[in-house]
Coordinates of C-alpha atoms in Angstrom, one line a residue:
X1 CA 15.7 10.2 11.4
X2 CA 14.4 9.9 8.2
X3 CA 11.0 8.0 7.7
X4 CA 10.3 6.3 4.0
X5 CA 6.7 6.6 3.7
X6 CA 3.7 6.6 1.4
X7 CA 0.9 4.8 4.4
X8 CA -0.5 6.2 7.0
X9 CA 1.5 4.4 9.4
X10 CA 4.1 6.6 8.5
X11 CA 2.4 9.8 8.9
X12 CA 1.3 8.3 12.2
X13 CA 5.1 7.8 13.0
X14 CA 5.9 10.8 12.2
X15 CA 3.5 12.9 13.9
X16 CA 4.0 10.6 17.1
X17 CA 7.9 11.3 17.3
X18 CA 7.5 14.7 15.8
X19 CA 6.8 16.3 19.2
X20 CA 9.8 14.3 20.8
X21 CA 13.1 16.4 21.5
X22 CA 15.0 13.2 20.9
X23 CA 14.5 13.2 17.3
X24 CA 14.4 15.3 14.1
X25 CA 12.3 13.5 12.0
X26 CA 11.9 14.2 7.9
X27 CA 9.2 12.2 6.5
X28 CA 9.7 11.4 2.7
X29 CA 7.0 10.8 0.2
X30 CA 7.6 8.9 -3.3
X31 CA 5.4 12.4 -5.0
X32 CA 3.3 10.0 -7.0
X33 CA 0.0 11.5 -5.3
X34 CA -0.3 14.9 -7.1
X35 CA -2.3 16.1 -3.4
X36 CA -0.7 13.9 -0.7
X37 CA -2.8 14.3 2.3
X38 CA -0.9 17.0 4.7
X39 CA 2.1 15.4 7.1
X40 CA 3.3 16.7 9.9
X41 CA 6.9 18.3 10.0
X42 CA 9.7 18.1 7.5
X43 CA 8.7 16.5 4.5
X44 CA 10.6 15.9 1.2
X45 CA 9.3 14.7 -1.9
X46 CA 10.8 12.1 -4.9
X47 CA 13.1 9.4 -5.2
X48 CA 16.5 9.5 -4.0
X49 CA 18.1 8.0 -7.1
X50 CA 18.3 4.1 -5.9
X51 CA 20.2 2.6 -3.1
X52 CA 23.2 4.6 -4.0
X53 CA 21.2 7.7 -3.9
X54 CA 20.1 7.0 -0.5
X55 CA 22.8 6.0 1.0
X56 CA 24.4 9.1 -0.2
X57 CA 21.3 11.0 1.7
X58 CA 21.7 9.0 4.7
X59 CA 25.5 10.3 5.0
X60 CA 24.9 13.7 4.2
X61 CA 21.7 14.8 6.8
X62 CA 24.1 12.4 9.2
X63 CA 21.2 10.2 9.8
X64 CA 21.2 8.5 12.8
X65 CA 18.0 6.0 12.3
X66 CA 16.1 4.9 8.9
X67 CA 12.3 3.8 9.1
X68 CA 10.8 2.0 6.0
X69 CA 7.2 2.6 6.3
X70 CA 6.2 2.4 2.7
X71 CA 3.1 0.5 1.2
X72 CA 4.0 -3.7 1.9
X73 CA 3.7 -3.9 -1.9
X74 CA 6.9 -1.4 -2.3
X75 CA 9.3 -3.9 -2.9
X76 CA 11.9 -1.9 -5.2
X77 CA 11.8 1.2 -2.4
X78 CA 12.4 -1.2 0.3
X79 CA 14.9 -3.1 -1.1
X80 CA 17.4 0.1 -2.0
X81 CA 16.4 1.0 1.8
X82 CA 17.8 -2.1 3.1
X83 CA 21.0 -1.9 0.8
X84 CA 21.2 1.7 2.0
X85 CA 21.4 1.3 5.5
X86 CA 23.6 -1.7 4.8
X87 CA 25.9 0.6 3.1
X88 CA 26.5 3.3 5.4
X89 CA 25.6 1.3 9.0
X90 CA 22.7 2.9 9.3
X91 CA 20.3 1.5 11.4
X92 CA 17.2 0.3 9.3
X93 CA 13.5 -0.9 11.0
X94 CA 10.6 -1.8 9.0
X95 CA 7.5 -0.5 9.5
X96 CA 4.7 -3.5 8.2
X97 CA 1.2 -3.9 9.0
X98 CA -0.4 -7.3 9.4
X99 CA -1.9 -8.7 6.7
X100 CA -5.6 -9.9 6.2
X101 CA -6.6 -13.3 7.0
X102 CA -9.8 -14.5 5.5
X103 CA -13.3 -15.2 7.7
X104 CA -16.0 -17.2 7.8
X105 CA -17.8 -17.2 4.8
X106 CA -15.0 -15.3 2.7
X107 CA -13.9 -16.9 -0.6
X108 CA -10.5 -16.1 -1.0
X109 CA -8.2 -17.0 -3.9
X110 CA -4.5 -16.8 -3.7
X111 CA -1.7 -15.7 -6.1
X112 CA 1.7 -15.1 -5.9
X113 CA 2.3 -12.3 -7.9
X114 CA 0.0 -9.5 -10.2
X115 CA 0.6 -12.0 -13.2
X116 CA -0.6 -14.9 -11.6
X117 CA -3.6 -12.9 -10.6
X118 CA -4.7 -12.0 -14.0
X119 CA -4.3 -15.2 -15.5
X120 CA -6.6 -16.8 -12.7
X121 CA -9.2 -13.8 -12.8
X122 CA -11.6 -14.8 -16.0
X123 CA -12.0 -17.9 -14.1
X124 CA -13.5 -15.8 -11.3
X125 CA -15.8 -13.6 -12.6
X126 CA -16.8 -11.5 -16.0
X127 CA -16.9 -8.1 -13.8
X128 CA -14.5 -7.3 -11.4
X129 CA -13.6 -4.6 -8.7
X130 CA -9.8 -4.1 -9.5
X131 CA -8.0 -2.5 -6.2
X132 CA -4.1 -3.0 -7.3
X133 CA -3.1 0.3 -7.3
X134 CA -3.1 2.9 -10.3
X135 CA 0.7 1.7 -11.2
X136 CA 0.0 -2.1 -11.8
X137 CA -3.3 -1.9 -14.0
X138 CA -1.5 -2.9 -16.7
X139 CA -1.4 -6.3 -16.3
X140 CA -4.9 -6.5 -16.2
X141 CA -5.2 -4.9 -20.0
X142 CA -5.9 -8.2 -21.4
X143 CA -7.7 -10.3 -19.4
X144 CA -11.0 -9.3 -21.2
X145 CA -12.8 -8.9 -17.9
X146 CA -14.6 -5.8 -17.5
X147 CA -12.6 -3.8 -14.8
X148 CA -14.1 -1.2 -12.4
X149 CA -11.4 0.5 -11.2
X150 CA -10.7 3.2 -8.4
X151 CA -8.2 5.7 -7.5
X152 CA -6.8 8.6 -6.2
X153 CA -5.1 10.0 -9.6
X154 CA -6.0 9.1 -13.2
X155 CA -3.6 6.3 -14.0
X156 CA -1.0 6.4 -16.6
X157 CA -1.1 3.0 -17.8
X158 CA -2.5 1.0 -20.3
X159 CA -6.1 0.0 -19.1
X160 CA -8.1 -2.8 -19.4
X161 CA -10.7 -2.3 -22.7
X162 CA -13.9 -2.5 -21.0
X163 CA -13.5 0.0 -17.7
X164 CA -14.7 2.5 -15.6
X165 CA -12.9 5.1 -13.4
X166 CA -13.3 6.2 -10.2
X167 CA -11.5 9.0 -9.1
X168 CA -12.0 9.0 -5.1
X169 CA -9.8 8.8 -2.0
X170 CA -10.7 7.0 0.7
X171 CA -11.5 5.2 3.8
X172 CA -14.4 3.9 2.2
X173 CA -17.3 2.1 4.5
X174 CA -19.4 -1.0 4.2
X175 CA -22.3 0.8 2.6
X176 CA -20.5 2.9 0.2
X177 CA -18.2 -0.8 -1.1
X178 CA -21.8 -2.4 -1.0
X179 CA -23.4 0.3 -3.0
X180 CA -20.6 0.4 -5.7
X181 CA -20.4 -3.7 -6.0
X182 CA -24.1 -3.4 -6.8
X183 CA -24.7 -0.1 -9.2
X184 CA -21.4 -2.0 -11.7
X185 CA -22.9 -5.4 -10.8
X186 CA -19.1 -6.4 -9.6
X187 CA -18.9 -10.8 -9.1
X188 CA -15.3 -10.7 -8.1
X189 CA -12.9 -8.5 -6.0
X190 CA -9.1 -8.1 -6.9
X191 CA -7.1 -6.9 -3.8
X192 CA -3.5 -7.0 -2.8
X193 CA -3.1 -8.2 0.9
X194 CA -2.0 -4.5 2.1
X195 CA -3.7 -5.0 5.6
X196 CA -5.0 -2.3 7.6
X197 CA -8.5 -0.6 8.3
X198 CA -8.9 2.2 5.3
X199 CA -9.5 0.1 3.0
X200 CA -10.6 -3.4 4.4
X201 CA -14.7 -2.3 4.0
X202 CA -14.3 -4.1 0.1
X203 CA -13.6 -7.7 2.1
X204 CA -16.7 -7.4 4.7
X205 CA -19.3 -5.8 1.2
X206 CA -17.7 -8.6 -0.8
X207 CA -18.2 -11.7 1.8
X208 CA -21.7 -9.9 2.4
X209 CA -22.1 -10.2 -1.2
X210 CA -20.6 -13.9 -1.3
X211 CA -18.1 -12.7 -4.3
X212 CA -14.5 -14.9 -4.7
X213 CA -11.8 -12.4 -3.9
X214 CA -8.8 -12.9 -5.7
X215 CA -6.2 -11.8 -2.8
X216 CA -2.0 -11.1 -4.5
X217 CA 0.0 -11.9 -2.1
X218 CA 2.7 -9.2 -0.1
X219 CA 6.4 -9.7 -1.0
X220 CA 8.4 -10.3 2.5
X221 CA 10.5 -7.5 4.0
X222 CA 14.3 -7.9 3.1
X223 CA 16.1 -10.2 4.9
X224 CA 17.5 -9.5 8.2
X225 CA 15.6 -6.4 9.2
X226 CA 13.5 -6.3 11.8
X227 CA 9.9 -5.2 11.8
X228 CA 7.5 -3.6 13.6
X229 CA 3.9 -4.2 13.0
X230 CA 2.2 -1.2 14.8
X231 CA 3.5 2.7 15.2
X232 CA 3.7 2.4 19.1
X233 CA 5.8 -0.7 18.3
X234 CA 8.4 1.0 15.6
X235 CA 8.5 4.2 18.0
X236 CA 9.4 1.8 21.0
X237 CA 12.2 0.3 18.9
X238 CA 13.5 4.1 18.0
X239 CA 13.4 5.2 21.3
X240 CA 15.6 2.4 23.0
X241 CA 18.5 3.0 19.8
X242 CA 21.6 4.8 21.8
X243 CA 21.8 8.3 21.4

């Protein structure tokens, strides 16, 4: 089985099916983290060359089952996976965790895509908290917005003018996102709607904080595969293929 991941879902997945005769799992990583956080079992690191690349992976470790556990946001990865397992019959389970939904007292601001999100962002705020990701800054370089930004890895894309950069790897909790909205005196939040618990502390600091939080919206799953939106879920679903 090979497991397309990048979240900790799929290191979850991995490590939960890793002690199970049934199944020789490799877990691959895209290698954009210069120190990914340790994974249990077989790992491999890059690309695989596109949908054709895979699918020629796929057939030659005879794979038997193809999870897509990458980030919700991976929509190229996800979409050569889905073409893959389409191409050599290969069966193919997403691997999604639920969005956010917005609370009482949150002021939440849709957009469709990254574009959309800097267009509407000076009319947010003059200092924001930008959480995109490290690959998708670029956007943002001329919005005129001062941009606190944080990441794992110095990015390698064209920044906004007025910035600062925080190297950091997470979870993060309440006090810490608090503490950093106050010292850069931060009056909106930029987020994509990945979901999950590492790195949900920004909403609760920012509602706390009453800020707007301009929220991209996640691209849906390929059509036609089905999803799972929890580990014990997607191992479920493996378990009950035939073989």
């Amino acid at each position: 089985m090979l497991v397309l991941g990048g979240t900790g879902e799929a290191r979850a997945l991995a490590a939960l099916l890793d002690g199970d005769a049934r199944f020789d799992v490799t877990l691959s990583l895209a290698g954009r983290t210069a120190s990914p956080l340790p994974a249990p079992g077989r790992t491999r690191s890059g690309g695989f060359g596109g949908a054709e690349g895979l699918a020629q992976w796929l057939r030659a470790e005879q794979v038997d089952a193809l999870v897509d556990a990458t980030h919700p946001f991976a929509a190229a990865i996800s979409g050569h996976a889905a073409a893959a397992a389409a191409a050599t019959g290969v069966p193919l389970l997403a691997l999604r965790r639920p969005g956010w939904t917005p609370g009482p007292g949150d002021r939440w601001y849709p957009a469709a895509t990254l574009a959309e999100a800097a267009g509407l962002l000076p009319s947010l705020g003059a200092r924001a908290f930008l959480t995109v990701g490290r690959q998708d800054l670029a956007v943002f370089a001329d919005t005129g917005v001062f941009c606190l930004i944080r990441s794992v890895d110095p990015p390698a894309v064209p920044l906004p003018r007025d910035h600062h950069l925080v190297l950091a790897r997470g979870p993060f909790g309440v006090d810490d996102e608090l503490r950093l909205l106050r010292d850069h005196r931060i009056d909106v939040l930029v987020t994509k709607d990945s979901g999950g618990s590492a790195t949900a502390a920004k909403l609760t600091a920012a509602r706390e904080r009453g800020l707007p939080v301009l929220v991209v919206r996640r691209p849906p799953p390929p059509p036609g595969v089905p999803v799972a939106a929890t580990v014990e879920e997607a191992a479920g679903r493996l378990r009950a293929l035939p073989g």
